[in-house]
Coordinates of C-alpha atoms and ligand atoms in Angstrom, one line a residue:
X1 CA 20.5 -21.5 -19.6
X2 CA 21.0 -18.9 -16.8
X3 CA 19.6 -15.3 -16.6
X4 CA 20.2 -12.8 -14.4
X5 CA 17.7 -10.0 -15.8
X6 CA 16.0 -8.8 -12.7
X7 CA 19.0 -7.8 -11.0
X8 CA 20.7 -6.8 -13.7
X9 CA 17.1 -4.3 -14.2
X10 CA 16.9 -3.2 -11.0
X11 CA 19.5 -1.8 -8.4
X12 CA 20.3 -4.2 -5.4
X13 CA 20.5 -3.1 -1.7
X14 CA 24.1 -1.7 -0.8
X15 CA 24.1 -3.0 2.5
X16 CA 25.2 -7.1 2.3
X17 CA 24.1 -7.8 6.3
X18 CA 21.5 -10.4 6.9
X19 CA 19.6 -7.6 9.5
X20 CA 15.8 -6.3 9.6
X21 CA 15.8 -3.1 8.1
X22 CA 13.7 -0.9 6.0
X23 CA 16.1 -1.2 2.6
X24 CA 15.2 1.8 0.4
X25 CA 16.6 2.7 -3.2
X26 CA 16.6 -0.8 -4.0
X27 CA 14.6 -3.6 -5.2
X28 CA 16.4 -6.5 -3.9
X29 CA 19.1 -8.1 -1.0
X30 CA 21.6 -10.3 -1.7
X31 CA 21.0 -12.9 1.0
X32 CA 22.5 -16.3 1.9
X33 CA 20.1 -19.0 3.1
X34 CA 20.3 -20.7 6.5
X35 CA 22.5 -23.6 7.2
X36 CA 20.6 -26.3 7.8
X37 CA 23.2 -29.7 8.4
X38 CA 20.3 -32.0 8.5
X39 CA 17.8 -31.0 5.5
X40 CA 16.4 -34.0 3.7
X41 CA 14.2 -33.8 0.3
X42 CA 11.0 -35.5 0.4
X43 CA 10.1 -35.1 -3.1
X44 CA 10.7 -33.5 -6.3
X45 CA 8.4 -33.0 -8.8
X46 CA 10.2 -34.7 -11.8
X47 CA 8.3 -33.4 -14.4
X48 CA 9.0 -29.7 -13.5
X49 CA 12.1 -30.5 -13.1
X50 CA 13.0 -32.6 -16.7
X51 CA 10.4 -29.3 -18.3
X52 CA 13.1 -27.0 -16.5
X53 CA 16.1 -29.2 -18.1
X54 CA 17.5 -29.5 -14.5
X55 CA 17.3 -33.4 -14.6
X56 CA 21.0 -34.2 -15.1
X57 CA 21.8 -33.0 -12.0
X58 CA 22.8 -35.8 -9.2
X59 CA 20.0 -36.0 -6.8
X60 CA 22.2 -35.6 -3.7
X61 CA 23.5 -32.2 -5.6
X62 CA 19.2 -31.3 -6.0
X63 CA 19.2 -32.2 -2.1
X64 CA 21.7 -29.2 -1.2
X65 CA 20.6 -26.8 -4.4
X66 CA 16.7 -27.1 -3.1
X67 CA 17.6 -26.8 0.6
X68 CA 19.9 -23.6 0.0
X69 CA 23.0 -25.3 1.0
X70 CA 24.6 -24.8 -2.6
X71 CA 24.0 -22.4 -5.1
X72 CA 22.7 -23.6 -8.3
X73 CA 25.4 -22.4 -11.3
X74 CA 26.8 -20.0 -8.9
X75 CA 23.6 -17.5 -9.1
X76 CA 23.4 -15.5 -5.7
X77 CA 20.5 -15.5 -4.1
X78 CA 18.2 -12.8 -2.9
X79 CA 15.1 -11.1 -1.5
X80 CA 12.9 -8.8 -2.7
X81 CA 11.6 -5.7 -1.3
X82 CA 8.0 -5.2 -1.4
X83 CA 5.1 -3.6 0.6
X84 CA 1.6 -3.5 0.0
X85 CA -2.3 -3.2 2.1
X86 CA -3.1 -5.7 4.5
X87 CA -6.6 -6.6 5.3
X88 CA -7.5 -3.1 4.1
X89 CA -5.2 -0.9 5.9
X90 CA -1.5 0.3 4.5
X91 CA 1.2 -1.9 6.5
X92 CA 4.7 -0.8 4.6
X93 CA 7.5 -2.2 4.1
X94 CA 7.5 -6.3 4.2
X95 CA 9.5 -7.6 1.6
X96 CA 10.3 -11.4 1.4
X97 CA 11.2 -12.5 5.0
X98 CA 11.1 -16.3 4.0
X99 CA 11.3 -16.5 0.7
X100 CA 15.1 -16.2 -1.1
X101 CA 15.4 -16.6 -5.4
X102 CA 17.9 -19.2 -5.5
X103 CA 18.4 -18.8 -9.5
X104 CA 16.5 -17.5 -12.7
X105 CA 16.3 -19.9 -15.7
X106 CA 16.5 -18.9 -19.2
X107 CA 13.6 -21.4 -21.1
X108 CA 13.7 -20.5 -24.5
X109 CA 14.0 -16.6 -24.1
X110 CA 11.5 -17.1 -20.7
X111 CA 12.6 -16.2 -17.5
X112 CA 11.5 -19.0 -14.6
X113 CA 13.0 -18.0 -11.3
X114 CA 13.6 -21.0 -8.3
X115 CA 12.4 -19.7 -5.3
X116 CA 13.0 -21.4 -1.6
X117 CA 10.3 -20.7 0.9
X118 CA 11.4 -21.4 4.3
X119 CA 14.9 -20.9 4.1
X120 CA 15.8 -18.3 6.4
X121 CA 16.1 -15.1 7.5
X122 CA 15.9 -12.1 5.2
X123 CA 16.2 -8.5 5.7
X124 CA 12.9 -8.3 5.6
X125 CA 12.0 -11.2 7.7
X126 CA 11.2 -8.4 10.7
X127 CA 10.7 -10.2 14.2
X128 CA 10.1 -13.4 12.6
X129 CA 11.9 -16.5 11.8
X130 CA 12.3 -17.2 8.3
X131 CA 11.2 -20.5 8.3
X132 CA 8.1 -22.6 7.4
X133 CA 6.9 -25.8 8.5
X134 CA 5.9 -29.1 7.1
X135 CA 1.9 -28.2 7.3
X136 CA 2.0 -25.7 5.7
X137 CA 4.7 -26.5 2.7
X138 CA 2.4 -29.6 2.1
X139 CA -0.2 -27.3 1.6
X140 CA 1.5 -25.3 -1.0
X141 CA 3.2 -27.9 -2.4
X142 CA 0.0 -30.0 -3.0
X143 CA -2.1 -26.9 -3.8
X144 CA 0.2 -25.0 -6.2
X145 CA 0.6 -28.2 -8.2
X146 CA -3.1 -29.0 -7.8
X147 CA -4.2 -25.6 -9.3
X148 CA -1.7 -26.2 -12.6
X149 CA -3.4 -29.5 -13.0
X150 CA -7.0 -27.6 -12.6
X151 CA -5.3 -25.4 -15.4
X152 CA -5.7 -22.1 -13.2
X153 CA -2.6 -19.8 -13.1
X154 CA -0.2 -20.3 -10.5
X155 CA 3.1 -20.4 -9.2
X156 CA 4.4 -23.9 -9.4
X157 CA 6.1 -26.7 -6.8
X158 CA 9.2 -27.8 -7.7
X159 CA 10.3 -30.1 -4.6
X160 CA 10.1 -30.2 -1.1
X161 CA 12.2 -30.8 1.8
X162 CA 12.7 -31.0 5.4
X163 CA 15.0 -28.6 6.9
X164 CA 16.1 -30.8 9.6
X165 CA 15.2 -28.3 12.4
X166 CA 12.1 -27.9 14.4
X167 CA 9.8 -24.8 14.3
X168 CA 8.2 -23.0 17.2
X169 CA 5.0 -22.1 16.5
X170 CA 1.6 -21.3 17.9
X171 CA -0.7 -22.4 16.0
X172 CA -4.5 -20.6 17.8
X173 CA -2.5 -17.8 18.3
X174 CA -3.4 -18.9 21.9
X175 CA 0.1 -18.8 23.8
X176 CA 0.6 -22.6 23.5
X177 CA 3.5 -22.8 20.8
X178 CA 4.6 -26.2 20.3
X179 CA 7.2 -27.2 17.8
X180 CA 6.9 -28.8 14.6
X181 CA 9.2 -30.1 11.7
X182 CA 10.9 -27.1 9.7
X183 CA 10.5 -27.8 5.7
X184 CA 11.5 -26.1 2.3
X185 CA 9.7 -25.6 -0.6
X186 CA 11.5 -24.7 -3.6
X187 CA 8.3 -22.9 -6.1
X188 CA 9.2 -21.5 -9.7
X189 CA 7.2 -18.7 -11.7
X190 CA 8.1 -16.4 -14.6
X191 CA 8.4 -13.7 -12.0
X192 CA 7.5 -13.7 -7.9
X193 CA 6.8 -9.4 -8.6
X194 CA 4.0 -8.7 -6.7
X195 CA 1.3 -5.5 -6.6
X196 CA 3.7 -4.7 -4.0
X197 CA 6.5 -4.2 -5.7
X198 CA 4.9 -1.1 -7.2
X199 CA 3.5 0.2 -4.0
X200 CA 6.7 0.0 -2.6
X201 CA 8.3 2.5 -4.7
X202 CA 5.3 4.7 -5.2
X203 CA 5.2 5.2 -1.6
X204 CA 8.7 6.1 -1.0
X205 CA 8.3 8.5 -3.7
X206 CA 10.9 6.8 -5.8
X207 CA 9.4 7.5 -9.4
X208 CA 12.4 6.6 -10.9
X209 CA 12.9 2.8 -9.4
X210 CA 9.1 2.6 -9.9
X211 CA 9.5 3.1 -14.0
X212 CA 12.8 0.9 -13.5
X213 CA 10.4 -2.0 -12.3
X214 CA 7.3 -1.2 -14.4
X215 CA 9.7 -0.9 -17.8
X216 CA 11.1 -4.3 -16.8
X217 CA 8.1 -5.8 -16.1
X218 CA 6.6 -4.9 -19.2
X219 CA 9.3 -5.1 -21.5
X220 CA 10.6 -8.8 -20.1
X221 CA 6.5 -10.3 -19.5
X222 CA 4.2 -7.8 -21.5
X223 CA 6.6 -7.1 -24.7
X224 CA 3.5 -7.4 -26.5
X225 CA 2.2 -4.5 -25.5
X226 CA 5.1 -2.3 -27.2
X227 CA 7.6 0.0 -25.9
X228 CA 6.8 1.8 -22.4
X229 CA 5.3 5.0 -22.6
X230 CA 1.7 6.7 -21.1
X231 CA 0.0 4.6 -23.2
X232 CA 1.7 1.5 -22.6
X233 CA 1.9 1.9 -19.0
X234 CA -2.1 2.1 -19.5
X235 CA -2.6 -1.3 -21.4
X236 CA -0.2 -3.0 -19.3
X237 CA -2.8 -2.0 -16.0
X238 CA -5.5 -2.9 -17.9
X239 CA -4.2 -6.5 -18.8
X240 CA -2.8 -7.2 -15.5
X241 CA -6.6 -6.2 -14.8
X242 CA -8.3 -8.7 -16.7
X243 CA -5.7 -11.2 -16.5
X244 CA -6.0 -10.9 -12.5
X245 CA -10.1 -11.0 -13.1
X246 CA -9.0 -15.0 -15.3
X247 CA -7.5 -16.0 -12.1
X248 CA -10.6 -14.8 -9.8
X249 CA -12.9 -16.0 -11.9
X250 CA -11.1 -20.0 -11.8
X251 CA -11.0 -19.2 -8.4
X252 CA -14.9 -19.0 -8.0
X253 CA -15.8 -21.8 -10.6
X254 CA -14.0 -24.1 -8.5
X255 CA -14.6 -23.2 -5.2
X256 CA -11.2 -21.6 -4.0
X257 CA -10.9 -19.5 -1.6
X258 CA -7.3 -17.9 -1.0
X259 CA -7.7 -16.3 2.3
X260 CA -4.9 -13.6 2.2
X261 CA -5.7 -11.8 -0.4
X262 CA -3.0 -8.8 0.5
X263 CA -1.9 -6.6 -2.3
X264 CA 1.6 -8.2 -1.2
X265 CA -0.1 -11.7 -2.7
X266 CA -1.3 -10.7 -5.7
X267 CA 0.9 -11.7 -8.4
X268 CA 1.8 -8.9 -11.3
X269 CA 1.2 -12.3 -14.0
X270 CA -2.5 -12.9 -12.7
X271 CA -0.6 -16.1 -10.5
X272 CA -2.1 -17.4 -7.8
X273 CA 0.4 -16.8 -5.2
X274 CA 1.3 -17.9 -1.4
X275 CA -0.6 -20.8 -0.4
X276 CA -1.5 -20.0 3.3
X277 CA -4.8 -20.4 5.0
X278 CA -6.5 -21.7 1.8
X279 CA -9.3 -23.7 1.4
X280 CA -12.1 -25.2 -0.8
X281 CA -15.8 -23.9 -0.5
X282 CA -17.3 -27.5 0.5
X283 CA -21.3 -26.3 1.2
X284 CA -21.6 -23.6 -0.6
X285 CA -21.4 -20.3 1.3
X286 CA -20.1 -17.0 -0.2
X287 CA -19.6 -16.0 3.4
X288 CA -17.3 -18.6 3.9
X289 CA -13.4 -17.6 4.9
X290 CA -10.9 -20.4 6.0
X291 CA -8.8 -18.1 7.7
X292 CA -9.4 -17.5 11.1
X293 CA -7.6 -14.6 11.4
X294 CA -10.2 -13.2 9.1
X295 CA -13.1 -14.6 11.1
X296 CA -14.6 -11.6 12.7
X297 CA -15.1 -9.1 9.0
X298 CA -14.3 -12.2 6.4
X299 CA -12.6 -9.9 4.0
X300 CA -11.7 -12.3 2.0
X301 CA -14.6 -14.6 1.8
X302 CA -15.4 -16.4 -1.3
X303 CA -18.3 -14.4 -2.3
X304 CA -15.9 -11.3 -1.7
X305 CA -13.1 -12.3 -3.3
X306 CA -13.6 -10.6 -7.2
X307 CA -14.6 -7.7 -5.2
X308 CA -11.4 -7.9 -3.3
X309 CA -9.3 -7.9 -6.7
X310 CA -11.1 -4.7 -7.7
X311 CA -9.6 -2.9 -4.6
X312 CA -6.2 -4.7 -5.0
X313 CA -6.2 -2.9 -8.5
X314 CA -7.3 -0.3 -7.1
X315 CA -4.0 -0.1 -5.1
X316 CA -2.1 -0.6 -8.3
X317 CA -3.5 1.9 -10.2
X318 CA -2.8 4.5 -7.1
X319 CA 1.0 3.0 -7.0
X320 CA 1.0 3.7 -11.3
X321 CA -0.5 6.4 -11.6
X322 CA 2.7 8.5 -11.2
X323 CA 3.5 7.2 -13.9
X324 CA 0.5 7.8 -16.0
X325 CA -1.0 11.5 -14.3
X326 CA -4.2 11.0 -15.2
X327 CA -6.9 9.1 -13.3
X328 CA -9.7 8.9 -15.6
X329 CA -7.9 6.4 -17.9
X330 CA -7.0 4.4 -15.0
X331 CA -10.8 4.5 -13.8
X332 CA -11.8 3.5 -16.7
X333 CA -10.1 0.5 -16.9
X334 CA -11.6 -0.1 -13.4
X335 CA -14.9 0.2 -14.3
X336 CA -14.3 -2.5 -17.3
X337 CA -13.5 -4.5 -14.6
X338 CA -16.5 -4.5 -13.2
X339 CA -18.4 -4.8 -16.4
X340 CA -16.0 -7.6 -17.7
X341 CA -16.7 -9.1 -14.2
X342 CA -20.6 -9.6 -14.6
X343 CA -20.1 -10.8 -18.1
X344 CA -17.6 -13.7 -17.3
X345 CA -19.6 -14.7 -14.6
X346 CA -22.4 -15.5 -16.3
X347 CA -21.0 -17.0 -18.9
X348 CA -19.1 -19.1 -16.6
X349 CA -21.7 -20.4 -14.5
X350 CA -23.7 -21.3 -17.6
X351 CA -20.8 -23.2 -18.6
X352 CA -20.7 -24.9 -15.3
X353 CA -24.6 -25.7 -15.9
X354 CA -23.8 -27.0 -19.5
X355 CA -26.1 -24.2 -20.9
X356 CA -24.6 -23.2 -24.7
X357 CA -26.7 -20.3 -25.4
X358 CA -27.6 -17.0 -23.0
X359 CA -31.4 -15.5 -22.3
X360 CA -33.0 -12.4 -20.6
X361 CA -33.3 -14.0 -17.7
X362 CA -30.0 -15.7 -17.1
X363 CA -29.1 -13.6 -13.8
X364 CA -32.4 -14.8 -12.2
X365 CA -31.6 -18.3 -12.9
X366 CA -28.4 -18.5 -11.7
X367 CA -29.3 -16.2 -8.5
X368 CA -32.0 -18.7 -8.0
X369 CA -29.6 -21.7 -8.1
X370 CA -26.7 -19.9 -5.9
X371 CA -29.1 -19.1 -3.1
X372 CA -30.5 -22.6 -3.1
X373 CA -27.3 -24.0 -2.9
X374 CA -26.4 -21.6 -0.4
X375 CA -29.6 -22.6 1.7
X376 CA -29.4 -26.5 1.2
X377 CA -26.0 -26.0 2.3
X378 CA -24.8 -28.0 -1.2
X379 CA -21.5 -29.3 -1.3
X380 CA -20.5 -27.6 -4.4
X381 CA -17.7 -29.8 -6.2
X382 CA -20.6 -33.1 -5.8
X383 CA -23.5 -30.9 -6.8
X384 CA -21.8 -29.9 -10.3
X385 CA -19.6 -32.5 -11.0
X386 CA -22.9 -35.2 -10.9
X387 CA -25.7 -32.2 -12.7
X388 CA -23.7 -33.5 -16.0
X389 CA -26.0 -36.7 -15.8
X390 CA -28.8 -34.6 -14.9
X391 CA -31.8 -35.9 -17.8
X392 CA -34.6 -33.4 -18.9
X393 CA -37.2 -35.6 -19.2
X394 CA -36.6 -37.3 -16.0
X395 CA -35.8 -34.8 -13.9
X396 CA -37.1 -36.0 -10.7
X397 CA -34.9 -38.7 -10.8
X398 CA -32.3 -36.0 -10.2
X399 CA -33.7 -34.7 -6.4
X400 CA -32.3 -37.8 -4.3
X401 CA -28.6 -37.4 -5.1
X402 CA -28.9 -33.5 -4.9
X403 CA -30.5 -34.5 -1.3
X404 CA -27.6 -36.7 -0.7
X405 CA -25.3 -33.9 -1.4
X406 CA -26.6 -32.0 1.0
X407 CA -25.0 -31.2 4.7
X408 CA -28.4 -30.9 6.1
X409 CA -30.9 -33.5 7.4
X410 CA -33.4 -34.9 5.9
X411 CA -36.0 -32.9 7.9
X412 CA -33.9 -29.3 7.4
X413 CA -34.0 -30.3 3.3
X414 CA -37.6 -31.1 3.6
X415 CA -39.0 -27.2 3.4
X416 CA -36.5 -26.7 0.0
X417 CA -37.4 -29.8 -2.0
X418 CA -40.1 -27.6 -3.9
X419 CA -37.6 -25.3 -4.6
X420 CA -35.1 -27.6 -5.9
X421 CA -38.3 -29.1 -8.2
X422 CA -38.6 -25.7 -9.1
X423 CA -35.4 -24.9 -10.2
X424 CA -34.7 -28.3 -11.8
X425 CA -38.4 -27.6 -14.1
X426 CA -36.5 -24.2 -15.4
X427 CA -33.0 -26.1 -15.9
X428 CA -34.4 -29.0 -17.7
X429 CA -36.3 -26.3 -19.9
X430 CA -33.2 -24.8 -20.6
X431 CA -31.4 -27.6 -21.6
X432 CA -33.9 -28.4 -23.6
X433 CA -33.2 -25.2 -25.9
X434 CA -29.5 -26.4 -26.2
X435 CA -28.7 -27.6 -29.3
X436 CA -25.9 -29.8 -27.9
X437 CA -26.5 -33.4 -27.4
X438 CA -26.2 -34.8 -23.8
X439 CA -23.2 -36.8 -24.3
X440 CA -21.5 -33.5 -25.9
X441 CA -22.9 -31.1 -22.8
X442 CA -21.2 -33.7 -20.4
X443 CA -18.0 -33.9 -21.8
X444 CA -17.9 -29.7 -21.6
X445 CA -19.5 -29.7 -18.1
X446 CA -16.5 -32.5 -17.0
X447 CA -14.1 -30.0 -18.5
X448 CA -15.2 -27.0 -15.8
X449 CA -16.6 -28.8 -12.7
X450 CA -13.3 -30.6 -11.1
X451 CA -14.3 -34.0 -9.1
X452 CA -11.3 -34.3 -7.6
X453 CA -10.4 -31.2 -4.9
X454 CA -7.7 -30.9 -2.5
X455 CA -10.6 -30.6 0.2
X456 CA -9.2 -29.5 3.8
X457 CA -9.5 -32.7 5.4
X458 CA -7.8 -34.6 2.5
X459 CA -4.7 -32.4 3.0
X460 CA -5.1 -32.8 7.2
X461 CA -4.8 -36.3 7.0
X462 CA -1.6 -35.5 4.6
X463 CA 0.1 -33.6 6.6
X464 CA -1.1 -35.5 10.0
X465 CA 0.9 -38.6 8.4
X466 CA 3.8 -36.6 6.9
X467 CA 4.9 -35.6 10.3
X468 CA 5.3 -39.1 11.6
X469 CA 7.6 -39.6 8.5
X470 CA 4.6 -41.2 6.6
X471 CA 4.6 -39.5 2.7
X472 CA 2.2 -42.5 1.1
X473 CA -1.2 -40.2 1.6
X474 CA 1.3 -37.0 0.3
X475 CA 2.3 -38.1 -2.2
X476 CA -1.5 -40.2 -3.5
X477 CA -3.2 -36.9 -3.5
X478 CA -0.4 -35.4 -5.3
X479 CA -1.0 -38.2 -7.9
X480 CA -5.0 -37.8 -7.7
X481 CA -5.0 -34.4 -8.2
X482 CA -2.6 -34.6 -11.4
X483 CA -5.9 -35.1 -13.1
X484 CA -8.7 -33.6 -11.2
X485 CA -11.3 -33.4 -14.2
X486 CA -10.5 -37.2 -15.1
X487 CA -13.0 -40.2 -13.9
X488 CA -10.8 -42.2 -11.4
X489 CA -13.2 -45.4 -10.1
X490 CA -9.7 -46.3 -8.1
X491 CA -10.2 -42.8 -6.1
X492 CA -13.7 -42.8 -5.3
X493 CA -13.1 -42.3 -2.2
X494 CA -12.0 -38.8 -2.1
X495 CA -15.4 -38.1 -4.1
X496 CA -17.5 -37.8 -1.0
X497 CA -18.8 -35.3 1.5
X498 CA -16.4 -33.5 4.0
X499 CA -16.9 -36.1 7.1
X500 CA -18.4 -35.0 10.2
X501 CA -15.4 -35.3 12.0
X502 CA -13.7 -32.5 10.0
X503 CA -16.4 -29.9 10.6
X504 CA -14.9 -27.6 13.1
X505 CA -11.5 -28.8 13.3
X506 CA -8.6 -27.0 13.3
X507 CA -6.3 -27.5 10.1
X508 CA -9.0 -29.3 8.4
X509 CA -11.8 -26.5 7.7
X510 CA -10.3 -23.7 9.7
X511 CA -7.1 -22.4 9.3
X512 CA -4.8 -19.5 10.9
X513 CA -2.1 -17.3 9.6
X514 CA 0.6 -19.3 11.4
X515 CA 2.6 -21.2 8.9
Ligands
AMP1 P1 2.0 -13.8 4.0 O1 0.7 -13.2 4.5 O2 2.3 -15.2 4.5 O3 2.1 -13.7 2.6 O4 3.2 -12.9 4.7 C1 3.2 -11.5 4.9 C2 4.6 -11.0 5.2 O5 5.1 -11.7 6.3 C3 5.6 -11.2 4.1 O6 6.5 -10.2 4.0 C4 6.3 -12.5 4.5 O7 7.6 -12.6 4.0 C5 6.4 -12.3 6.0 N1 6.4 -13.6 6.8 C6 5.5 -14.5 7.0 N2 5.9 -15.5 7.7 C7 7.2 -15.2 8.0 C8 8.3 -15.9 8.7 N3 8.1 -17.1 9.3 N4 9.5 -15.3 8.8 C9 9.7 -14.1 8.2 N5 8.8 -13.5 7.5 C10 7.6 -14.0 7.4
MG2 MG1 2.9 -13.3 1.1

């Protein structure tokens, strides 16, 4: 039932004090959580929990177990040492400064590791706290689970809690700190390793921890692949390559946009990892970044972001090839990438359209369609959920509700109607050449094109509630977005525009670091 097979892999840090230090030579710190006398659960996720055979445990016992204050079969819990690139530039050592594994399950030969978020300080938690609060563990909590049920890879939720303290924290990074409830998140995955992990090791110049970690990694989640050596080493980059490319790829059919994409969050299993200044592309604008810390270059805006896992594999490759000597192979599988990239696109956004067969002309098309949408300023999840009713023959029919859809006026939609005329004319002839019926084509399109979306506001008005001690909106989206590519007439609602109101608001289309 219990493993211990990372830290029995890899060597732990000697030193057992809970200090800020650079920890070398090892991969992990023992650490003990924070006491927190007052932490409260607000909810467990109980079909995680039954899948993780945890469910015969009392729930006061889950209460202490998810909050750190008791150790789950007597596992001891740690922190692990990573480094990685930050917005471009090489930051070192960071390691998890508020994140402690709690335990590591064994499911049927598979590891699953329990990891709290917010529970205190770490060696690596540098100047800061340790701690996280409520705002942003909704947000993971409510996004991590939302992104299983959009069936896109991620780290999971398993509960949440308050820790019972308050947080100081300045939100605008303005010098106006306020406090705000503290809260836990306990999340699971196979493995939290990170791109990281690697670089952390391949820039102290420890080759020997690094093919420790890379032999584990591969023997205990790429077994497949066959016993390390050169060559594996090679296959393993190249399917953490394409398996990272999956998770972009979701990312951009949907509308995701991550907003930290640091080679310390990019998840060595293609997981979409650390929920922070996240958000959903609402009118559709590649340049589009919720993070305001990322405001002034927009690294990580949606239109960048495939481009942005490219140069985090770039990073990887760099941090692997010590292991491998030779840079061509490692290029190669770069350049596949990008070839692999283009491909999947197309095909995906043809899927989105409900198109079954591929022409000459296909990159036109869909250019044509992204920069009208981009220029209409679309909402994207309304503008492909509702093209599945789109008709052929009556096409026309179809320009009111794509005007409706629309965050512009009726006079700044005006000038693109003959566009959209346009484009509709080309997409009806396509369809046309589809040998699918319509009812067939809708069922696939519904598959793809989510109409349910954690949109920013939705999880403002969440957490705005949650802090007054009011979980019923919480825990309604929770439930909503359990099945986001299911017809719910009960939650119309939430199929709408972003409202007005929400436009520039902090927390509710802009977001900072602070968390
Ligand atoms: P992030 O960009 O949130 O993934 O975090 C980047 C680094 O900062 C990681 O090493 C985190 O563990 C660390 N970090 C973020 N917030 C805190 C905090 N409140 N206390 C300690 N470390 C933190
Ligand atoms: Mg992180």
């Amino acid at each position: 039932m219990f493993y211990q097979k990372f830290t029995e892999a890899l060597p732990a840090d000697k030193n057992e004090k809970n200090t800020p230090r650079q920890v070398t030579d090892a991969a992990y710190s023992y650490v003990s959580p924070q006491k927190f006398e007052n932490a409260s659960l607000i909810h467990v996720n109980h079909t995680l929990l039954n899948e993780l055979k945890l469910n015969d445990i009392e729930k006061d016992e889950l209460a202490l177990i998810f909050t750190g204050q008791k150790t789950l079969n007597n596992q001891k819990p740690y922190a692990m040492c990573y480094a990685g690139h930050q917005f471009g530039n090489w930051a070192g050592q960071l390691g998890d400064g508020r994140a402690i594994n709690i335990a590591e399950l064994d499911m049927n030969k598979h590891p699953i590791v329990l990891q709290l978020k917010g529970a205190g300080k770490t060696p690596y938690s540098r100047s800061a706290d340790g701690l996280a609060v409520l705002r942003s563990s909704i947000r993971e909590f409510l996004m991590s689970e939302a992104m299983f049920s959009l069936g896109i890879p991620t780290t999971r939720a398993l509960s949440i809690a308050l820790s019972g303290d308050q947080v100081l924290r300045d939100i605008l990074y303005n010098g106006n700190p306020a406090h705000e409830k503290g809260a836990i998140v306990c999340r699971t995955a196979p493995s939290f390793i990170r791109f990281g992990n690697f670089e952390n090791f391949a820039a102290r110049g420890n080759k020997v921890l690094l093919k420790k970690l890379t032999d584990y990694t591969i023997q205990t989640f790429y077994s497949h692949l066959g016993a390390p050596s050169k060559s594996t080493y090679l296959v393993f980059f190249k399917e953490v390559a394409m398996k990272s490319l999956e998770m972009v790829m979701d990312w951009q059919r949907v509308g995701f946009v991550h907003g930290v994409m640091n080679t310390d969050n990019m998840s060595i299993l293609g997981l979409t990892i650390d929920y922070g200044p996240f958000g959903w592309l609402e009118n559709y604008d590649p340049a589009w970044t919720p993070n305001t810390t990322d405001a002034q270059f927009k690294r990580y805006r949606y239109g960048n972001q495939p481009h942005i896992v490219l140069w985090n594999l770039t990073q990887l490759a760099n941090a692997l090839y010590p292991l491998i000597e030779e840079a061509a192979p490692l290029e190669h599988i770069l350049e596949e990438y990008q070839e692999t990239f283009q491909k999947r696109y197309l095909q995906m956004m043809l899927q989105k359209l409900g198109i079954d067969n591929q022409q000459p002309d296909d990159d036109n098309f869909i250019n044509l369609l992204t920069d009208l949408l981009r220029i209409s300023q679309m909402d994207m999840t309304l503008f492909f959920r509702k093209l599945s009713k789109f008709d052929p023959i009556t096409l026309k029919e179809h320009l009111p509700i794509i005007e409706e859809d629309s965050y512009l006026n009726q006079s700044q939609f005006n000038p693109h109607i003959y566009k959209w005329e346009n484009w509709l004319q080309q997409y009806a002839a396509r369809l046309l050449s589809c040998k699918e019926s319509k009812s067939n084509r809708q069922i696939r399109m519904n598959r793809v094109n989510p109409k349910y979306v954690l949109r920013n506001y939705m999880a403002h008005l969440a957490i705005q509630d949650a802090e007054k001690g009011d979980y019923k909106l919480f825990l309604e989206l929770y439930n909503l977005l359990k099945k986001p590519y299911d017809e719910q007439p009960e939650n119309e609602k939430w199929f709408r525009k972003r409202p007005d109101w929400a436009i520039n608001k902090v927390g509710s289309s802009m977001l900072s670091c602070s968390s």
